[in-house]
GROMACS .gro file of C-alpha atoms in nm:
model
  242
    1UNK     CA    1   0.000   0.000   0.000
    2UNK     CA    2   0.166   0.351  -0.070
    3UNK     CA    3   0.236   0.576   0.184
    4UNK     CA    4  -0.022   0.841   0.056
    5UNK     CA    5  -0.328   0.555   0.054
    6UNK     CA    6  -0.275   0.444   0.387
    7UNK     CA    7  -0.273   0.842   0.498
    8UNK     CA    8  -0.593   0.883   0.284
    9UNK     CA    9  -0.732   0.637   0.453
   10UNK     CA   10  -0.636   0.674   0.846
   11UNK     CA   11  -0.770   1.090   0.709
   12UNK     CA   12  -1.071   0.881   0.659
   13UNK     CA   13  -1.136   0.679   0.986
   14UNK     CA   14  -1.069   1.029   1.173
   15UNK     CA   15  -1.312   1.214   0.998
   16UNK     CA   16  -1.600   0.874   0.965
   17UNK     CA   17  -1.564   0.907   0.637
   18UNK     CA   18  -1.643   0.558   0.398
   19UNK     CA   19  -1.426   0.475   0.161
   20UNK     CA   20  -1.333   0.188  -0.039
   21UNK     CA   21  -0.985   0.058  -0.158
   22UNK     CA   22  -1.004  -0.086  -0.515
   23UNK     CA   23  -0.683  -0.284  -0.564
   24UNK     CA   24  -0.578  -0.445  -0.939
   25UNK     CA   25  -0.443  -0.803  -0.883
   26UNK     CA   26  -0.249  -0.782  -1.167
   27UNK     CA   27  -0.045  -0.485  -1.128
   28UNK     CA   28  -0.162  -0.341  -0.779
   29UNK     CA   29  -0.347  -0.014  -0.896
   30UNK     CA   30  -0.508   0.138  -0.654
   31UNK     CA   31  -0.796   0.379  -0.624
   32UNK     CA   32  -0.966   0.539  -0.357
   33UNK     CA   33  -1.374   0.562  -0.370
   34UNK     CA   34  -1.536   0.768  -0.157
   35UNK     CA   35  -1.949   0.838  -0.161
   36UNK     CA   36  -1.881   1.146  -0.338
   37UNK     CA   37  -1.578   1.090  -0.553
   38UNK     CA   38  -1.297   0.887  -0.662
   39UNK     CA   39  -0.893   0.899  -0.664
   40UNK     CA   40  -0.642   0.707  -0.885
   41UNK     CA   41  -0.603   0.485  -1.172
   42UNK     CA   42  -0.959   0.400  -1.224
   43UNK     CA   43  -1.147   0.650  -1.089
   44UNK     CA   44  -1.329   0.673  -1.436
   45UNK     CA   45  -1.450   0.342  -1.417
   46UNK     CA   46  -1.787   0.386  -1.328
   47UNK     CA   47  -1.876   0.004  -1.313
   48UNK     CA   48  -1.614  -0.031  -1.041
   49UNK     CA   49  -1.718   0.286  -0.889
   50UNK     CA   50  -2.057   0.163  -0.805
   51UNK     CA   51  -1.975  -0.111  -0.715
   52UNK     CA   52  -1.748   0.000  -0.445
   53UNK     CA   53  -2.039   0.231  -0.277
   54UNK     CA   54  -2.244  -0.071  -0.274
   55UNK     CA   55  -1.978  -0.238  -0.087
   56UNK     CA   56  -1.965   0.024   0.105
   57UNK     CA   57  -2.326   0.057   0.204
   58UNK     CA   58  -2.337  -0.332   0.332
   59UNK     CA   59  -1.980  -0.324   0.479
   60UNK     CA   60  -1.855  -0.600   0.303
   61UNK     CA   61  -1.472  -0.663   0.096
   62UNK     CA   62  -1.499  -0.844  -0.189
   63UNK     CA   63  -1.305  -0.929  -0.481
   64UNK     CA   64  -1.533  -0.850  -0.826
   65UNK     CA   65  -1.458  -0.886  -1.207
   66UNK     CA   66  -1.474  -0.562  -1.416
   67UNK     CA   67  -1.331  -0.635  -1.768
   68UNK     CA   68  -1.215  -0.927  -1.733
   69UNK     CA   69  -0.969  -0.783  -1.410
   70UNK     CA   70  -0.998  -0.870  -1.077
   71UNK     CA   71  -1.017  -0.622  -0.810
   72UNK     CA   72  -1.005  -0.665  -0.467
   73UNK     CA   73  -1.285  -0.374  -0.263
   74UNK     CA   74  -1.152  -0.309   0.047
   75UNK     CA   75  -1.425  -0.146   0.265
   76UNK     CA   76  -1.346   0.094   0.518
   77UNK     CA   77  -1.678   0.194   0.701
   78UNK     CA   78  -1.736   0.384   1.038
   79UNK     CA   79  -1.867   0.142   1.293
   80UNK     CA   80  -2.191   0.230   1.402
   81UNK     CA   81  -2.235   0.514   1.625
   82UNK     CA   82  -2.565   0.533   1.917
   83UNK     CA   83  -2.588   0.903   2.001
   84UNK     CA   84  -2.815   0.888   2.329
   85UNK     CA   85  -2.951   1.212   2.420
   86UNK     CA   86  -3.049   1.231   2.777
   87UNK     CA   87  -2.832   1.156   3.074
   88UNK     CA   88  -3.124   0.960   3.253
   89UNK     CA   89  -3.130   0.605   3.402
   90UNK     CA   90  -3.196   0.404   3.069
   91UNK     CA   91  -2.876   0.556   2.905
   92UNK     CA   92  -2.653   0.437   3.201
   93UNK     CA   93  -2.810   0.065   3.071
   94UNK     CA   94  -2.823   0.135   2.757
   95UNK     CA   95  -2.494   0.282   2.696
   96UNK     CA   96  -2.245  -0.002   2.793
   97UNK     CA   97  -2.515  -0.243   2.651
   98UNK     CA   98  -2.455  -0.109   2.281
   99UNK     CA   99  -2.026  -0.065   2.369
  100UNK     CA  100  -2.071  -0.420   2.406
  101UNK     CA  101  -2.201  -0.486   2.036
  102UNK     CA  102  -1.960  -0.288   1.910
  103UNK     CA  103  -2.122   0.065   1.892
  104UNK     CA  104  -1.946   0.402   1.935
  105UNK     CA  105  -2.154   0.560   2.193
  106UNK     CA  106  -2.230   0.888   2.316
  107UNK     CA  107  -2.457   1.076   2.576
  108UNK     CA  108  -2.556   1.404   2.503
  109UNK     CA  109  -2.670   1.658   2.771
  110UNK     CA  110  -2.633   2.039   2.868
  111UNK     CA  111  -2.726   1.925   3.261
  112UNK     CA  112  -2.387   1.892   3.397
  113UNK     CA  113  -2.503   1.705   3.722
  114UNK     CA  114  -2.608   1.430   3.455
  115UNK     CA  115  -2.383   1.422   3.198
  116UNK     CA  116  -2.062   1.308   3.415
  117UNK     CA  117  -1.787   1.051   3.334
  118UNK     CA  118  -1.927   0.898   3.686
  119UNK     CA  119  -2.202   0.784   3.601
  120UNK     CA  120  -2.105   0.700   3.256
  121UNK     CA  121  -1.757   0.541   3.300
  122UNK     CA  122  -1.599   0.407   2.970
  123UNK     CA  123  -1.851   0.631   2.781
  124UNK     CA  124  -1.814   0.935   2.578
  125UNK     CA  125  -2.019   1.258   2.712
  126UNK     CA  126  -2.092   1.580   2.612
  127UNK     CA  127  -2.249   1.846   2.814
  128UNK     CA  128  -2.373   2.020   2.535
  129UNK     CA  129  -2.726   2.092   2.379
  130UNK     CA  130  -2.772   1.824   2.106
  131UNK     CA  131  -2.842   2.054   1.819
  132UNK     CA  132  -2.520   2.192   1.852
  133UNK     CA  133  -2.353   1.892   1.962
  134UNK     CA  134  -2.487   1.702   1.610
  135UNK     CA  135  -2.369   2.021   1.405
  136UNK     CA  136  -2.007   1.923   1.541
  137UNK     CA  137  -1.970   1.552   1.538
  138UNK     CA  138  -2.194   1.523   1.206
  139UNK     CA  139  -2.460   1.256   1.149
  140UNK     CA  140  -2.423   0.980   0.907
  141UNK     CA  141  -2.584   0.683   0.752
  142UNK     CA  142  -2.389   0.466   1.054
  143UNK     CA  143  -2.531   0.695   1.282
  144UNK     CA  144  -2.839   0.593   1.517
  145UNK     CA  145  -2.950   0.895   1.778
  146UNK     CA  146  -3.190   0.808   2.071
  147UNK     CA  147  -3.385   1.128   2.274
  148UNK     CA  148  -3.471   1.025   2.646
  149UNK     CA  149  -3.500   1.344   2.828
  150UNK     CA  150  -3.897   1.383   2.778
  151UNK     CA  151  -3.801   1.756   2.766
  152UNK     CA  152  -3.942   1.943   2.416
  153UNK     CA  153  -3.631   2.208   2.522
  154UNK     CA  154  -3.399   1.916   2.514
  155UNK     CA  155  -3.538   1.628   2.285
  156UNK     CA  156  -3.703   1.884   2.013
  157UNK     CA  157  -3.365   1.989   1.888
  158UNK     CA  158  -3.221   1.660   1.859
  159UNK     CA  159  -3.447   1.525   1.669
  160UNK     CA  160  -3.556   1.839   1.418
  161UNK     CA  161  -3.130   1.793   1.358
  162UNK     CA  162  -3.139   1.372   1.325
  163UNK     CA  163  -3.434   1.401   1.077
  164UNK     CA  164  -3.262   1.625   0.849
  165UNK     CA  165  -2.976   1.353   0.859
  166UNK     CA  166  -2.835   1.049   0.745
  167UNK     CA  167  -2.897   0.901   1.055
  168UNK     CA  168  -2.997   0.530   0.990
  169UNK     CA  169  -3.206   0.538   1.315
  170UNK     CA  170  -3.419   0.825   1.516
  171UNK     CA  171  -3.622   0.712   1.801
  172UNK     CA  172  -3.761   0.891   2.082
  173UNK     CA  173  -3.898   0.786   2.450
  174UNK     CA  174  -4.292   0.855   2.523
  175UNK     CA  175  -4.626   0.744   2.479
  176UNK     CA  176  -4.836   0.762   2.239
  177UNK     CA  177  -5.002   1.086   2.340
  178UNK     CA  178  -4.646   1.227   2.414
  179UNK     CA  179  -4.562   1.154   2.039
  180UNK     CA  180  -4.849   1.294   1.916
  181UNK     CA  181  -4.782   1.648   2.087
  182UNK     CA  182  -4.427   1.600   1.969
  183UNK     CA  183  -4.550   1.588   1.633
  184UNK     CA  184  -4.742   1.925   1.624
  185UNK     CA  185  -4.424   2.075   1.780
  186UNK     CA  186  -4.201   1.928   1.497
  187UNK     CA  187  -4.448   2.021   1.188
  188UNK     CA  188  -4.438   2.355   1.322
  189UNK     CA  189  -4.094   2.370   1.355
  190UNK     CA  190  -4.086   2.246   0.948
  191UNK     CA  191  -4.047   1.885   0.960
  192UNK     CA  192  -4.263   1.709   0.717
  193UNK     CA  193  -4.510   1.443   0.725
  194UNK     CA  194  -4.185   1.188   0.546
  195UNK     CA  195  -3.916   1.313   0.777
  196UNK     CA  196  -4.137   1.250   1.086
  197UNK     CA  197  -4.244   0.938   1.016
  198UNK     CA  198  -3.850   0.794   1.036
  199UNK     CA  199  -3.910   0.861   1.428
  200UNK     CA  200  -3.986   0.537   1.587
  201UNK     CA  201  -4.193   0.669   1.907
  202UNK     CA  202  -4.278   0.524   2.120
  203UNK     CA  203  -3.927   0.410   2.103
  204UNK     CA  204  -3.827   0.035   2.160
  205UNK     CA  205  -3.950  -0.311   2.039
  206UNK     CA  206  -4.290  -0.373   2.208
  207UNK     CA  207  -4.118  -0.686   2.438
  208UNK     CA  208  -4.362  -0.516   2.734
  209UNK     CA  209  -4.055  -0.341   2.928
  210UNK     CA  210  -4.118  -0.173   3.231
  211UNK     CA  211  -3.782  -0.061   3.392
  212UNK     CA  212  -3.520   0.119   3.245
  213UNK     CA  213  -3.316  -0.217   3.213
  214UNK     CA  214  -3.573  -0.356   3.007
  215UNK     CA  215  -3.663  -0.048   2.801
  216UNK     CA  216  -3.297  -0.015   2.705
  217UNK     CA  217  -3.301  -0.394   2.606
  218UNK     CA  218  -3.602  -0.271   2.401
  219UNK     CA  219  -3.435   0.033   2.210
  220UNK     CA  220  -3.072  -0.137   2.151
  221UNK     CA  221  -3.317  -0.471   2.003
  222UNK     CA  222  -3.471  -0.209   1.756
  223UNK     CA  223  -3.183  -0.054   1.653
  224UNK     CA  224  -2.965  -0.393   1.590
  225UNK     CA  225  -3.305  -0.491   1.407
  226UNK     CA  226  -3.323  -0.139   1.187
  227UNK     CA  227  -2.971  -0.184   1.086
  228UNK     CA  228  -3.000  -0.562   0.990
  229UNK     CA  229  -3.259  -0.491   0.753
  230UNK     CA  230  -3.111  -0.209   0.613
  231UNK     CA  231  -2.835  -0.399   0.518
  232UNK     CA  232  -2.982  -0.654   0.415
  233UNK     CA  233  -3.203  -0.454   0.166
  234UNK     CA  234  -2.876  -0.313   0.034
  235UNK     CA  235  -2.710  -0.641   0.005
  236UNK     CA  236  -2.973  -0.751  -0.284
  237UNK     CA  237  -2.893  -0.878  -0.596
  238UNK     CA  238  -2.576  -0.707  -0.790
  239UNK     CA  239  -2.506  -0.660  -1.147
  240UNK     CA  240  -2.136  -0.658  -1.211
  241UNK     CA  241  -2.036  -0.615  -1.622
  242UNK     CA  242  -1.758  -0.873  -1.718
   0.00000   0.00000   0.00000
């Protein structure tokens, strides 16, 4: 690997960028493919280009045949972020639930006697209002973001920012009559009838949880379920010209 590919790429973990490392077996070309553009010897290739993003969107490396060449798709992907708003007893399950499959997590909240490194040890926190928090770290298609504050000041913000996103997941605590208010808050705010419907409120897979424990088992089930089928939808049937 050249010394300017591997600092592309380690440019592109920093940042949670995706990108995909097309290699030529038989001479060791290499181009970098990124979701919005493409560096190297066949960067004009559209057929490989595609092809790379849809590695990309299912995670996956694989070797393909474009023109009778073999190239090896090396897929460099984020791993998948929970953004938990809400410093409240079902984050402090939650969180180290979802570090333990894997997911970069983070709890977001402006209330300083919440948001502590105490009672989230191990965890990444951020005494900041979300809004302004999301505008920083940037939402992407890896990205799943949680609200638990029942607070419109708090969990409003969040969400009018994760619905304008690439977030792969939005879901929000409250009942049904909570959500419903939430929703004339949000239209008014402009979030459409399309955008709104991403949020899944009341949050969590109906598994009839009652404390926190079991309504974080609830939410981090949904979102491992969300994500499986997205993946799986992308992972359909591909077309690669010989």
């Amino acid at each position: 690997m050249k010394t300017e590919t591997l600092a592309a790429l380690q440019d592109a973990r920093t940042k949670r960028t995706a990108v995909t490392l097309a290699t030529r077996l038989s001479d060791a070309a290499e181009t970098l493919i990124y979701l919005d553009k493409a560096d190297g010897a066949m960067a004009g290739d559209a057929t490989l280009v595609s092809a790379a993003r849809r590695a990309m969107a299912i995670g996956r490396s694989e070797t393909i045949d474009v023109g009778g060449q073999k190239i090896f798709l090396n897929v460099y992907v984020p791993p998948p972020r929970l953004i938990i708003v809400g410093a409240v007893h079902i984050a402090q399950t939650l969180a180290p639930m979802a570090t333990l499959l894997d997911f970069d997590v983070t709890v977001v909240d402006p209330r300083g006697a919440w948001a502590s490194s105490a009672r989230f040890p191990g965890v990444k926190v951020i005494q900041d209002w979300a809004d302004e928090a999301f505008q920083a770290m940037g939402l992407d298609v890896s990205t799943a973001v949680v609200t638990l504050t029942h607070d419109p000041k708090l969990d409003d913000p969040a969400l009018e920012s994760a619905l304008r996103s690439d977030a792969f997941y939005v879901g929000s605590l409250g009942s049904k009559r909570t959500h419903a208010k939430r929703k004339e808050r949000l239209t008014e705010a402009g979030i459409t009838e399309e955008q709104f419907a991403r949020i899944h409120g009341p949050v969590g897979l109906n598994i009839g949880a009652k404390s926190p424990a079991e309504i974080a088992v609830s939410i981090l089930g949904q979102i491992v379920e969300v994500r499986a089928r997205r993946l799986e939808a992308l992972a359909g049937p591909k077309v690669i010209a010989a």
